[in-house]
Amino acid sequence: MRTITIKPAAITHNLNQVKKLAPTSKVLAMVKANAYGHGVAAVLPALQQADGVGVATLIEALEARKLGWDKTIGLIEGAFTVNEWQQAIEHDISCVIHHAPQLTWALAHIPPINSATRVVWLKYNTGMNRLGFNEQTLIPAAKLLHHAGYQLILTTHFANADNHSHPLNAIQIQRFNDMLSTLRETINCDVKGSLCNSAGIVNFSKHHHDWVRPGIMLYGSAPVIDQSACELNLQPAMEFSAQIIALQTVNAGDTIGYGSRWLAQQDTKTALVSIGYGDGYPRIIGDDVYVSVIDTINHKSYPCAVIGRVAMDMIVIDVSNVPEGIALNSKVILWGDTPHVDEVAAHAGTISYELLCRLSLRPQRLQG
Amino acid sequence: MRTITIKPAAITHNLNQVKKLAPTSKVLAMVKANAYGHGVAAVLPALQQADGVGVATLIEALEARKLGWDKTIGLIEGAFTVNEWQQAIEHDISCVIHHAPQLTWALAHIPPINSATRVVWLKYNTGMNRLGFNEQTLIPAAKLLHHAGYQLILTTHFANADNHSHPLNAIQIQRFNDMLSTLRETINCDVKGSLCNSAGIVNFSKHHHDWVRPGIMLYGSAPVIDQSACELNLQPAMEFSAQIIALQTVNAGDTIGYGSRWLAQQDTKTALVSIGYGDGYPRIIGDDVYVSVIDTINHKSYPCAVIGRVAMDMIVIDVSNVPEGIALNSKVILWGDTPHVDEVAAHAGTISYELLCRLSLRPQRLQG
C-alpha cells in the first residue's frame, strides 16, 4: 500500500524542543498547507501545548475551528476580502494586517471587545519585500488600529534565517527591534512582537520576543543549513512508504524505464515499487537516491538505490543486496527515519517542505 | 481563491482526437492517479465514448465502479495480492498479469464465464524492463491462461515513444508484433494486442492494434517531443488559478523573497498571488516563467513574470505592465490556455504529467 503514516508523538516531541529553545515565548504552531501535508486533523491533537496555530487561508482557519481548536488561530496573510474579515470576526480568528485595504476593513468593522480578532498581527516589511507596511506607513496604521481598540503584535518574516551569516538577517532584526521600540514608546508599552519562524528560533535566540512561529521543525525537518534534524533533536513526523510488487533480473546492457536512462552494467536484481510522482514522490529523483526496504521476515532495513526514471505509478530499485526470497511484498520507505526527508529533498534540488506539501490524494493516510 | 477548474468538454474533445487518430481501435482511457490530478469523478462523465478506463490500483478501480463506470476497467499493474485478485473478480475488473504470482492467483481462482476478469492483459517486457514476462516465460503463461478459459490481450509499454526516432521503439514494436503473431498462431487467432500509449498513438499509427491506451493527451498535453498540444489539436482540461491579494512597489536594489534571489534593477510594481508549492505550484520555478493576470474590469490577459522564489503559500509577480487600479483581486492563471502546462513544465525541468498529478488538497475544485 502507498501509505503516509503520521506520528503525533514526534510532533509533540518537536514542539517541546521549540519550547526548550524559546521558553519564555508563546508558540504559534504553523499548520498551514494541511499541516505541511501531514493533515491538520492528525496534527492538532499533538499540538495541545501550543498557544495557537497559524494558517494561510480562511478555509484553513475554519477547518481548525471545526476540528475543535479553541485557542488562537492566526491567519498569516490576513483576510483577502471584507467578507473574509467579517467571517474572521465571527469565528474569533486573529488576522495579519499587511496592507491598506485590510486596515480599512478592520477600521470599518470592529470586533466585539472580547473577540480574538481584536488582536491583530501588524506586518512590517523589513526586507522580504513580499507583504507588509513599510517604515512610513506602519506607524500611522498602528496608531489607527490602537485607537480603534485593537491589541497589536508587530510581526515580520525573515528572508534568510536558515543561513545564520546572511547579512540581511542583522538588518531585518535591527529594523524590527527599532520599530517595536518605537511603537512601545509612542503608542502603547504593551505592543507585542513576533519575529522568528523555525530558522529564527534556532539561529536568533536573543530575538524570540513574545510569539515564535515554528513550522517545519514541528514536522521534524531541519530549518537551518548547518545543523541536521538529528543534531537539533527533531524527529520526523511522517513516514512515506509503499511496497515491492514484483521482482525481476535485468541483464547487463539492458536499460530501465522511460528515456532508457539507467543502463545495467551487470545482471541486476530489481524490484518494482508501487509509488510514483502521481503519489508525490518527485520525478526528478536520480540514481543517487536510496529507499529503505524492510524485509517481511526479520524487519531488517536494506538501503536500495532508485534506478531509472520515477514514473507516475511506480519506481524500480536495485535489490541486489536484499536476501533472496524475502523481498516481494516488503515495505519500502521513501522517507521517514531513513532516508530522512531532508536527504531526499537535497537530492531532488528542493527542501523538505515542498516534498511534504506536494503529496497527492492517492496514498492512504494512517497514524502511527 | 486557489482554484482547479476542470473542463469536461476539453476531455471529450481530446478523446475524439484519439478516435480520429486510431479509428479502428478500442480506447482504454487512463484515469489513474486521480485522472492525472483532474479528479476521476469530474473526468468519467466526459469519457462516455471510451471503451474502458485504466487505473493503477484496486482502490482506483473500485472508485471508478462506485462512480457508475460500468464498462471495462483495466488494472494496469494487476492485483498486488491474491485477495486483490479475488476483489477484482467480485467487481468485474480486467487485470494485467505481469509476473508469476499473479499467474498463480489467476489459475487458482477462475472468474465466472461472463466476468470481465476473464479478459487478462498479459504483459510482455519488450524493453522497458520494469514489469512483464520475457520471451521465454510469456508463451507458457499465455498457454496456461488460455487453457484455463481466459481471453488474452497481449500488452507492452514503450520506453521512448515520445521520441519518434529513438532506436528502442523499432525494437519494441518488432518484439511485440512477433510475439502477437506467435500467440495467434500457436494459441488462438483471437488474441488481442495493445501497444500504444498517447505517444504511440501519435507516433506509430501503423501499430495501434486492438486497444490504444491514451493518457496525457486526454488532458490536453502533448505526448511527443516534436509536436505541441496546439499542433495536435488538444485542449487543456485544467485551469489552475489564484488571485492577487496585495500590491506593492519595491525599490531598485531591493530583493524579494526567500534567499533574496530576485534583485530589483529598477522600482518595480509587484503583486502577491495566493498560490505556492503548498498548492502544487512547483518551487523550482525561476524568473523565466510567466503567469496570466486577468484584469477585473476588461478581463484582458497580461503576462507577468514570477519574481523571487516560490514559497509555500504565495508567489510574487511583476505587474509593471498591468494598468493601475485593476490588479487587486484579479485572477491569475498559473496554467491553462496560457501559459500551457507544457510550457510551465519545461521551465520546471519536468513534464506536465507531474505538475498535474502533484496538486495538493488545498485548491478548490470546480468544473468549467
PDB file of N, CA, C and O in Angstrom, chain A residues 2 32-33 36 57 60 77 99 128-130 132 157 159-160 168 245 248 255 257-260 277 283 311-314 351 353-354 358 361-362, chain B residues 2 32-33 36 57 60 77 99 128-130 132 157 159-160 168 245 248 255 257-260 277 283 311-314 351 353-354 358 361-362:
ATOM      1  N   ARG A   2       0.401   2.229  -0.765  1.00  0.00           N
ATOM      2  CA  ARG A   2       1.022   3.557  -0.683  1.00  0.00           C
ATOM      3  C   ARG A   2       0.507   4.194   0.597  1.00  0.00           C
ATOM      4  O   ARG A   2      -0.704   4.400   0.739  1.00  0.00           O
ATOM      5  N   LYS A  32      -0.514  25.517   8.397  1.00  0.00           N
ATOM      6  CA  LYS A  32      -0.972  25.869   7.052  1.00  0.00           C
ATOM      7  C   LYS A  32      -0.628  24.753   6.057  1.00  0.00           C
ATOM      8  O   LYS A  32       0.183  23.884   6.369  1.00  0.00           O
ATOM      9  N   ALA A  33      -1.225  24.830   4.880  1.00  0.00           N
ATOM     10  CA  ALA A  33      -0.993  23.832   3.830  1.00  0.00           C
ATOM     11  C   ALA A  33      -1.229  22.421   4.371  1.00  0.00           C
ATOM     12  O   ALA A  33      -0.405  21.522   4.193  1.00  0.00           O
ATOM     13  N   TYR A  36       1.544  21.230   6.604  1.00  0.00           N
ATOM     14  CA  TYR A  36       2.705  20.853   5.792  1.00  0.00           C
ATOM     15  C   TYR A  36       2.514  19.448   5.208  1.00  0.00           C
ATOM     16  O   TYR A  36       3.450  18.637   5.140  1.00  0.00           O
ATOM     17  N   THR A  57      -5.058  30.451   4.943  1.00  0.00           N
ATOM     18  CA  THR A  57      -6.323  30.840   4.315  1.00  0.00           C
ATOM     19  C   THR A  57      -7.456  30.753   5.325  1.00  0.00           C
ATOM     20  O   THR A  57      -7.377  30.006   6.311  1.00  0.00           O
ATOM     21  N   GLU A  60      -8.681  27.279   5.853  1.00  0.00           N
ATOM     22  CA  GLU A  60      -7.875  26.503   6.802  1.00  0.00           C
ATOM     23  C   GLU A  60      -8.203  26.898   8.244  1.00  0.00           C
ATOM     24  O   GLU A  60      -8.253  26.048   9.139  1.00  0.00           O
ATOM     25  N   GLU A  77      -1.826  35.574   6.217  1.00  0.00           N
ATOM     26  CA  GLU A  77      -1.892  36.554   5.122  1.00  0.00           C
ATOM     27  C   GLU A  77      -3.110  37.457   5.323  1.00  0.00           C
ATOM     28  O   GLU A  77      -3.410  38.297   4.465  1.00  0.00           O
ATOM     29  N   HIS A  99      -1.706  45.271   4.482  1.00  0.00           N
ATOM     30  CA  HIS A  99      -1.814  46.365   3.501  1.00  0.00           C
ATOM     31  C   HIS A  99      -3.073  47.195   3.762  1.00  0.00           C
ATOM     32  O   HIS A  99      -3.939  46.811   4.564  1.00  0.00           O
ATOM     33  N   MET A 128      11.900  41.268   3.290  1.00  0.00           N
ATOM     34  CA  MET A 128      11.412  40.140   2.487  1.00  0.00           C
ATOM     35  C   MET A 128      10.758  40.666   1.214  1.00  0.00           C
ATOM     36  O   MET A 128      10.776  39.998   0.175  1.00  0.00           O
ATOM     37  N   ASN A 129      10.149  41.848   1.325  1.00  0.00           N
ATOM     38  CA  ASN A 129       9.530  42.526   0.177  1.00  0.00           C
ATOM     39  C   ASN A 129       8.449  41.698  -0.516  1.00  0.00           C
ATOM     40  O   ASN A 129       8.308  41.757  -1.738  1.00  0.00           O
ATOM     41  N   ARG A 130       7.712  40.961   0.305  1.00  0.00           N
ATOM     42  CA  ARG A 130       6.535  40.295  -0.243  1.00  0.00           C
ATOM     43  C   ARG A 130       5.282  41.040   0.222  1.00  0.00           C
ATOM     44  O   ARG A 130       4.466  41.483  -0.547  1.00  0.00           O
ATOM     45  N   GLY A 132       3.526  43.565   3.705  1.00  0.00           N
ATOM     46  CA  GLY A 132       3.773  44.325   4.916  1.00  0.00           C
ATOM     47  C   GLY A 132       3.860  45.817   4.657  1.00  0.00           C
ATOM     48  O   GLY A 132       4.131  46.257   3.533  1.00  0.00           O
ATOM     49  N   HIS A 157       8.894  38.809   8.733  1.00  0.00           N
ATOM     50  CA  HIS A 157       9.328  37.475   8.315  1.00  0.00           C
ATOM     51  C   HIS A 157      10.728  37.558   7.724  1.00  0.00           C
ATOM     52  O   HIS A 157      11.023  38.423   6.909  1.00  0.00           O
ATOM     53  N   ALA A 159      13.947  36.584   5.471  1.00  0.00           N
ATOM     54  CA  ALA A 159      14.175  36.065   4.115  1.00  0.00           C
ATOM     55  C   ALA A 159      15.282  35.013   4.091  1.00  0.00           C
ATOM     56  O   ALA A 159      15.324  34.176   3.196  1.00  0.00           O
ATOM     57  N   ASN A 160      16.181  35.056   5.062  1.00  0.00           N
ATOM     58  CA  ASN A 160      17.368  34.198   5.013  1.00  0.00           C
ATOM     59  C   ASN A 160      17.759  33.640   6.380  1.00  0.00           C
ATOM     60  O   ASN A 160      18.936  33.430   6.659  1.00  0.00           O
ATOM     61  N   LEU A 168      21.470  40.063   5.488  1.00  0.00           N
ATOM     62  CA  LEU A 168      20.140  40.666   5.631  1.00  0.00           C
ATOM     63  C   LEU A 168      19.527  40.372   7.004  1.00  0.00           C
ATOM     64  O   LEU A 168      18.679  41.127   7.484  1.00  0.00           O
ATOM     65  N   ILE A 245       6.105  -4.834  -5.481  1.00  0.00           N
ATOM     66  CA  ILE A 245       5.017  -5.606  -6.085  1.00  0.00           C
ATOM     67  C   ILE A 245       5.501  -6.583  -7.154  1.00  0.00           C
ATOM     68  O   ILE A 245       4.702  -7.365  -7.664  1.00  0.00           O
ATOM     69  N   GLN A 248      12.442  -8.775 -10.592  1.00  0.00           N
ATOM     70  CA  GLN A 248      12.978  -9.158 -11.900  1.00  0.00           C
ATOM     71  C   GLN A 248      14.492  -9.229 -11.813  1.00  0.00           C
ATOM     72  O   GLN A 248      15.092  -8.697 -10.871  1.00  0.00           O
ATOM     73  N   THR A 255      18.395  -1.484 -20.387  1.00  0.00           N
ATOM     74  CA  THR A 255      18.074  -0.186 -19.796  1.00  0.00           C
ATOM     75  C   THR A 255      16.723  -0.294 -19.100  1.00  0.00           C
ATOM     76  O   THR A 255      15.922  -1.177 -19.406  1.00  0.00           O
ATOM     77  N   GLY A 257      13.168   1.741 -17.771  1.00  0.00           N
ATOM     78  CA  GLY A 257      12.228   2.847 -17.612  1.00  0.00           C
ATOM     79  C   GLY A 257      12.240   3.857 -18.742  1.00  0.00           C
ATOM     80  O   GLY A 257      12.910   3.686 -19.771  1.00  0.00           O
ATOM     81  N   TYR A 258      11.461   4.912 -18.541  1.00  0.00           N
ATOM     82  CA  TYR A 258      11.316   5.957 -19.550  1.00  0.00           C
ATOM     83  C   TYR A 258      12.661   6.606 -19.864  1.00  0.00           C
ATOM     84  O   TYR A 258      13.463   6.874 -18.973  1.00  0.00           O
ATOM     85  N   GLY A 259      12.844   6.864 -21.134  1.00  0.00           N
ATOM     86  CA  GLY A 259      14.085   7.500 -21.562  1.00  0.00           C
ATOM     87  C   GLY A 259      15.272   6.552 -21.521  1.00  0.00           C
ATOM     88  O   GLY A 259      16.389   6.955 -21.822  1.00  0.00           O
ATOM     89  N   SER A 260      15.029   5.312 -21.112  1.00  0.00           N
ATOM     90  CA  SER A 260      16.112   4.295 -21.036  1.00  0.00           C
ATOM     91  C   SER A 260      17.324   4.869 -20.308  1.00  0.00           C
ATOM     92  O   SER A 260      18.467   4.660 -20.704  1.00  0.00           O
ATOM     93  N   TYR A 277       5.379   9.633  -9.099  1.00  0.00           N
ATOM     94  CA  TYR A 277       5.104  11.065  -8.905  1.00  0.00           C
ATOM     95  C   TYR A 277       3.612  11.329  -8.799  1.00  0.00           C
ATOM     96  O   TYR A 277       3.209  12.374  -8.275  1.00  0.00           O
ATOM     97  N   ARG A 283       9.642  13.329  -9.430  1.00  0.00           N
ATOM     98  CA  ARG A 283      10.122  12.715 -10.671  1.00  0.00           C
ATOM     99  C   ARG A 283      11.604  12.986 -10.914  1.00  0.00           C
ATOM    100  O   ARG A 283      12.289  12.224 -11.590  1.00  0.00           O
ATOM    101  N   ALA A 311       8.325   7.083 -12.448  1.00  0.00           N
ATOM    102  CA  ALA A 311       7.133   7.184 -13.298  1.00  0.00           C
ATOM    103  C   ALA A 311       5.932   7.602 -12.449  1.00  0.00           C
ATOM    104  O   ALA A 311       6.060   7.876 -11.260  1.00  0.00           O
ATOM    105  N   MET A 312       4.765   7.688 -13.066  1.00  0.00           N
ATOM    106  CA  MET A 312       3.591   8.160 -12.335  1.00  0.00           C
ATOM    107  C   MET A 312       3.180   7.212 -11.216  1.00  0.00           C
ATOM    108  O   MET A 312       2.770   7.649 -10.141  1.00  0.00           O
ATOM    109  N   ASP A 313       3.342   5.910 -11.473  1.00  0.00           N
ATOM    110  CA  ASP A 313       2.775   4.930 -10.554  1.00  0.00           C
ATOM    111  C   ASP A 313       3.786   3.963  -9.984  1.00  0.00           C
ATOM    112  O   ASP A 313       3.439   3.134  -9.149  1.00  0.00           O
ATOM    113  N   MET A 314       5.017   4.009 -10.458  1.00  0.00           N
ATOM    114  CA  MET A 314       5.996   3.033  -9.993  1.00  0.00           C
ATOM    115  C   MET A 314       7.429   3.526 -10.146  1.00  0.00           C
ATOM    116  O   MET A 314       7.711   4.410 -10.954  1.00  0.00           O
ATOM    117  N   ILE A 351      13.555  21.564  -0.918  1.00  0.00           N
ATOM    118  CA  ILE A 351      13.564  21.486   0.535  1.00  0.00           C
ATOM    119  C   ILE A 351      12.440  20.547   0.975  1.00  0.00           C
ATOM    120  O   ILE A 351      11.459  20.343   0.245  1.00  0.00           O
ATOM    121  N   TYR A 353      10.084  20.863   2.933  1.00  0.00           N
ATOM    122  CA  TYR A 353       8.754  21.490   2.966  1.00  0.00           C
ATOM    123  C   TYR A 353       7.955  21.122   1.712  1.00  0.00           C
ATOM    124  O   TYR A 353       6.771  20.787   1.787  1.00  0.00           O
ATOM    125  N   GLU A 354       8.621  21.241   0.542  1.00  0.00           N
ATOM    126  CA  GLU A 354       7.900  21.001  -0.704  1.00  0.00           C
ATOM    127  C   GLU A 354       7.509  19.527  -0.851  1.00  0.00           C
ATOM    128  O   GLU A 354       6.389  19.214  -1.248  1.00  0.00           O
ATOM    129  N   ARG A 358       3.553  18.495  -1.222  1.00  0.00           N
ATOM    130  CA  ARG A 358       3.082  18.153  -2.568  1.00  0.00           C
ATOM    131  C   ARG A 358       2.742  16.673  -2.703  1.00  0.00           C
ATOM    132  O   ARG A 358       2.913  16.067  -3.750  1.00  0.00           O
ATOM    133  N   LEU A 361      -3.527  12.939  -3.247  1.00  0.00           N
ATOM    134  CA  LEU A 361      -4.606  12.267  -2.526  1.00  0.00           C
ATOM    135  C   LEU A 361      -4.431  10.761  -2.448  1.00  0.00           C
ATOM    136  O   LEU A 361      -5.040  10.107  -1.603  1.00  0.00           O
ATOM    137  N   ARG A 362      -3.645  10.175  -3.375  1.00  0.00           N
ATOM    138  CA  ARG A 362      -3.705   8.731  -3.540  1.00  0.00           C
ATOM    139  C   ARG A 362      -3.210   7.905  -2.360  1.00  0.00           C
ATOM    140  O   ARG A 362      -3.856   6.911  -2.007  1.00  0.00           O
TER     141      ARG A 362
ATOM    142  N   ARG B   2      -7.702  29.913  -4.555  1.00  0.00           N
ATOM    143  CA  ARG B   2      -6.884  28.906  -5.247  1.00  0.00           C
ATOM    144  C   ARG B   2      -7.852  27.918  -5.881  1.00  0.00           C
ATOM    145  O   ARG B   2      -8.610  27.247  -5.168  1.00  0.00           O
ATOM    146  N   LYS B  32      -5.825   6.812 -14.090  1.00  0.00           N
ATOM    147  CA  LYS B  32      -5.047   6.549 -12.882  1.00  0.00           C
ATOM    148  C   LYS B  32      -4.571   7.853 -12.259  1.00  0.00           C
ATOM    149  O   LYS B  32      -4.613   8.901 -12.896  1.00  0.00           O
ATOM    150  N   ALA B  33      -4.098   7.738 -11.023  1.00  0.00           N
ATOM    151  CA  ALA B  33      -3.606   8.916 -10.283  1.00  0.00           C
ATOM    152  C   ALA B  33      -4.661  10.020 -10.277  1.00  0.00           C
ATOM    153  O   ALA B  33      -4.375  11.176 -10.578  1.00  0.00           O
ATOM    154  N   TYR B  36      -4.961  11.782 -13.577  1.00  0.00           N
ATOM    155  CA  TYR B  36      -3.816  12.693 -13.748  1.00  0.00           C
ATOM    156  C   TYR B  36      -4.062  13.999 -12.969  1.00  0.00           C
ATOM    157  O   TYR B  36      -3.750  15.096 -13.448  1.00  0.00           O
ATOM    158  N   THR B  57      -4.378   1.171  -9.311  1.00  0.00           N
ATOM    159  CA  THR B  57      -4.560   0.445  -8.052  1.00  0.00           C
ATOM    160  C   THR B  57      -5.992  -0.063  -7.962  1.00  0.00           C
ATOM    161  O   THR B  57      -6.906   0.497  -8.578  1.00  0.00           O
ATOM    162  N   GLU B  60      -8.407   2.573  -6.909  1.00  0.00           N
ATOM    163  CA  GLU B  60      -8.874   3.410  -8.020  1.00  0.00           C
ATOM    164  C   GLU B  60      -9.929   2.682  -8.856  1.00  0.00           C
ATOM    165  O   GLU B  60     -10.908   3.284  -9.308  1.00  0.00           O
ATOM    166  N   GLU B  77      -1.356  -2.491 -13.280  1.00  0.00           N
ATOM    167  CA  GLU B  77      -0.269  -3.228 -12.620  1.00  0.00           C
ATOM    168  C   GLU B  77      -0.812  -4.547 -12.056  1.00  0.00           C
ATOM    169  O   GLU B  77      -0.090  -5.266 -11.357  1.00  0.00           O
ATOM    170  N   HIS B  99       3.551 -11.004 -13.731  1.00  0.00           N
ATOM    171  CA  HIS B  99       4.581 -11.882 -13.142  1.00  0.00           C
ATOM    172  C   HIS B  99       3.935 -13.145 -12.578  1.00  0.00           C
ATOM    173  O   HIS B  99       2.706 -13.261 -12.508  1.00  0.00           O
ATOM    174  N   MET B 128      11.212  -2.042 -21.710  1.00  0.00           N
ATOM    175  CA  MET B 128      11.050  -1.069 -20.631  1.00  0.00           C
ATOM    176  C   MET B 128      11.734  -1.581 -19.364  1.00  0.00           C
ATOM    177  O   MET B 128      12.218  -0.807 -18.551  1.00  0.00           O
ATOM    178  N   ASN B 129      11.730  -2.906 -19.212  1.00  0.00           N
ATOM    179  CA  ASN B 129      12.407  -3.578 -18.091  1.00  0.00           C
ATOM    180  C   ASN B 129      11.909  -3.134 -16.720  1.00  0.00           C
ATOM    181  O   ASN B 129      12.687  -3.024 -15.775  1.00  0.00           O
ATOM    182  N   ARG B 130      10.617  -2.860 -16.651  1.00  0.00           N
ATOM    183  CA  ARG B 130      10.022  -2.627 -15.338  1.00  0.00           C
ATOM    184  C   ARG B 130       9.211  -3.844 -14.920  1.00  0.00           C
ATOM    185  O   ARG B 130       9.405  -4.415 -13.869  1.00  0.00           O
ATOM    186  N   GLY B 132       6.664  -7.347 -16.518  1.00  0.00           N
ATOM    187  CA  GLY B 132       6.258  -8.152 -17.662  1.00  0.00           C
ATOM    188  C   GLY B 132       7.060  -9.427 -17.777  1.00  0.00           C
ATOM    189  O   GLY B 132       8.169  -9.539 -17.247  1.00  0.00           O
ATOM    190  N   HIS B 157       4.687  -1.836 -23.001  1.00  0.00           N
ATOM    191  CA  HIS B 157       4.732  -0.391 -22.802  1.00  0.00           C
ATOM    192  C   HIS B 157       6.022   0.163 -23.379  1.00  0.00           C
ATOM    193  O   HIS B 157       7.097  -0.370 -23.139  1.00  0.00           O
ATOM    194  N   ALA B 159       9.193   2.636 -23.889  1.00  0.00           N
ATOM    195  CA  ALA B 159      10.086   3.419 -23.014  1.00  0.00           C
ATOM    196  C   ALA B 159      10.381   4.799 -23.595  1.00  0.00           C
ATOM    197  O   ALA B 159      10.692   5.736 -22.861  1.00  0.00           O
ATOM    198  N   ASN B 160      10.256   4.931 -24.916  1.00  0.00           N
ATOM    199  CA  ASN B 160      10.703   6.169 -25.570  1.00  0.00           C
ATOM    200  C   ASN B 160       9.780   6.596 -26.709  1.00  0.00           C
ATOM    201  O   ASN B 160      10.228   7.191 -27.687  1.00  0.00           O
ATOM    202  N   LEU B 168      15.099   2.294 -29.705  1.00  0.00           N
ATOM    203  CA  LEU B 168      14.405   1.223 -28.977  1.00  0.00           C
ATOM    204  C   LEU B 168      12.965   1.032 -29.463  1.00  0.00           C
ATOM    205  O   LEU B 168      12.397  -0.059 -29.321  1.00  0.00           O
ATOM    206  N   ILE B 245      -3.581  39.223  -4.076  1.00  0.00           N
ATOM    207  CA  ILE B 245      -4.118  39.618  -2.768  1.00  0.00           C
ATOM    208  C   ILE B 245      -3.440  40.870  -2.202  1.00  0.00           C
ATOM    209  O   ILE B 245      -3.873  41.376  -1.171  1.00  0.00           O
ATOM    210  N   GLN B 248       2.384  46.043  -4.247  1.00  0.00           N
ATOM    211  CA  GLN B 248       3.480  46.801  -3.646  1.00  0.00           C
ATOM    212  C   GLN B 248       4.314  47.416  -4.749  1.00  0.00           C
ATOM    213  O   GLN B 248       4.227  47.005  -5.910  1.00  0.00           O
ATOM    214  N   THR B 255      15.567  43.249  -2.718  1.00  0.00           N
ATOM    215  CA  THR B 255      15.450  41.842  -3.121  1.00  0.00           C
ATOM    216  C   THR B 255      14.095  41.316  -2.653  1.00  0.00           C
ATOM    217  O   THR B 255      13.486  41.881  -1.745  1.00  0.00           O
ATOM    218  N   GLY B 257      11.770  37.917  -1.425  1.00  0.00           N
ATOM    219  CA  GLY B 257      11.510  36.528  -1.069  1.00  0.00           C
ATOM    220  C   GLY B 257      12.675  35.792  -0.441  1.00  0.00           C
ATOM    221  O   GLY B 257      13.730  36.367  -0.142  1.00  0.00           O
ATOM    222  N   TYR B 258      12.460  34.504  -0.235  1.00  0.00           N
ATOM    223  CA  TYR B 258      13.463  33.658   0.407  1.00  0.00           C
ATOM    224  C   TYR B 258      14.747  33.622  -0.408  1.00  0.00           C
ATOM    225  O   TYR B 258      14.712  33.532  -1.640  1.00  0.00           O
ATOM    226  N   GLY B 259      15.834  33.660   0.302  1.00  0.00           N
ATOM    227  CA  GLY B 259      17.129  33.616  -0.357  1.00  0.00           C
ATOM    228  C   GLY B 259      17.478  34.913  -1.067  1.00  0.00           C
ATOM    229  O   GLY B 259      18.530  35.025  -1.676  1.00  0.00           O
ATOM    230  N   SER B 260      16.562  35.908  -0.976  1.00  0.00           N
ATOM    231  CA  SER B 260      16.792  37.215  -1.623  1.00  0.00           C
ATOM    232  C   SER B 260      17.245  37.028  -3.061  1.00  0.00           C
ATOM    233  O   SER B 260      18.139  37.720  -3.540  1.00  0.00           O
ATOM    234  N   TYR B 277       3.937  26.366  -3.363  1.00  0.00           N
ATOM    235  CA  TYR B 277       4.166  24.926  -3.535  1.00  0.00           C
ATOM    236  C   TYR B 277       3.270  24.105  -2.622  1.00  0.00           C
ATOM    237  O   TYR B 277       3.062  22.919  -2.861  1.00  0.00           O
ATOM    238  N   ARG B 283       8.169  24.649  -6.702  1.00  0.00           N
ATOM    239  CA  ARG B 283       9.093  25.595  -6.066  1.00  0.00           C
ATOM    240  C   ARG B 283      10.267  25.939  -6.971  1.00  0.00           C
ATOM    241  O   ARG B 283      10.868  27.011  -6.850  1.00  0.00           O
ATOM    242  N   ALA B 311       7.099  30.352  -2.649  1.00  0.00           N
ATOM    243  CA  ALA B 311       7.000  29.946  -1.243  1.00  0.00           C
ATOM    244  C   ALA B 311       5.834  28.969  -1.070  1.00  0.00           C
ATOM    245  O   ALA B 311       5.177  28.598  -2.045  1.00  0.00           O
ATOM    246  N   MET B 312       5.596  28.549   0.153  1.00  0.00           N
ATOM    247  CA  MET B 312       4.554  27.550   0.378  1.00  0.00           C
ATOM    248  C   MET B 312       3.168  28.075   0.035  1.00  0.00           C
ATOM    249  O   MET B 312       2.329  27.357  -0.502  1.00  0.00           O
ATOM    250  N   ASP B 313       2.943  29.362   0.327  1.00  0.00           N
ATOM    251  CA  ASP B 313       1.584  29.897   0.235  1.00  0.00           C
ATOM    252  C   ASP B 313       1.448  31.071  -0.713  1.00  0.00           C
ATOM    253  O   ASP B 313       0.341  31.560  -0.915  1.00  0.00           O
ATOM    254  N   MET B 314       2.551  31.567  -1.241  1.00  0.00           N
ATOM    255  CA  MET B 314       2.457  32.755  -2.102  1.00  0.00           C
ATOM    256  C   MET B 314       3.631  32.857  -3.061  1.00  0.00           C
ATOM    257  O   MET B 314       4.701  32.313  -2.839  1.00  0.00           O
ATOM    258  N   ILE B 351       7.750  17.246 -16.722  1.00  0.00           N
ATOM    259  CA  ILE B 351       6.712  17.073 -17.737  1.00  0.00           C
ATOM    260  C   ILE B 351       5.366  17.429 -17.113  1.00  0.00           C
ATOM    261  O   ILE B 351       5.203  17.371 -15.884  1.00  0.00           O
ATOM    262  N   TYR B 353       2.684  15.941 -16.873  1.00  0.00           N
ATOM    263  CA  TYR B 353       2.080  14.854 -16.082  1.00  0.00           C
ATOM    264  C   TYR B 353       2.338  15.087 -14.592  1.00  0.00           C
ATOM    265  O   TYR B 353       1.442  14.936 -13.758  1.00  0.00           O
ATOM    266  N   GLU B 354       3.588  15.419 -14.268  1.00  0.00           N
ATOM    267  CA  GLU B 354       3.922  15.572 -12.852  1.00  0.00           C
ATOM    268  C   GLU B 354       3.231  16.788 -12.242  1.00  0.00           C
ATOM    269  O   GLU B 354       2.712  16.719 -11.133  1.00  0.00           O
ATOM    270  N   ARG B 358       0.682  16.311  -9.049  1.00  0.00           N
ATOM    271  CA  ARG B 358       1.196  16.658  -7.722  1.00  0.00           C
ATOM    272  C   ARG B 358       0.523  17.900  -7.149  1.00  0.00           C
ATOM    273  O   ARG B 358       1.128  18.685  -6.438  1.00  0.00           O
ATOM    274  N   LEU B 361      -4.352  19.047  -1.802  1.00  0.00           N
ATOM    275  CA  LEU B 361      -5.772  19.137  -1.428  1.00  0.00           C
ATOM    276  C   LEU B 361      -6.272  20.569  -1.368  1.00  0.00           C
ATOM    277  O   LEU B 361      -7.475  20.805  -1.423  1.00  0.00           O
ATOM    278  N   ARG B 362      -5.370  21.540  -1.176  1.00  0.00           N
ATOM    279  CA  ARG B 362      -5.828  22.876  -0.793  1.00  0.00           C
ATOM    280  C   ARG B 362      -6.657  23.624  -1.826  1.00  0.00           C
ATOM    281  O   ARG B 362      -7.672  24.224  -1.449  1.00  0.00           O
TER     282      ARG B 362
END
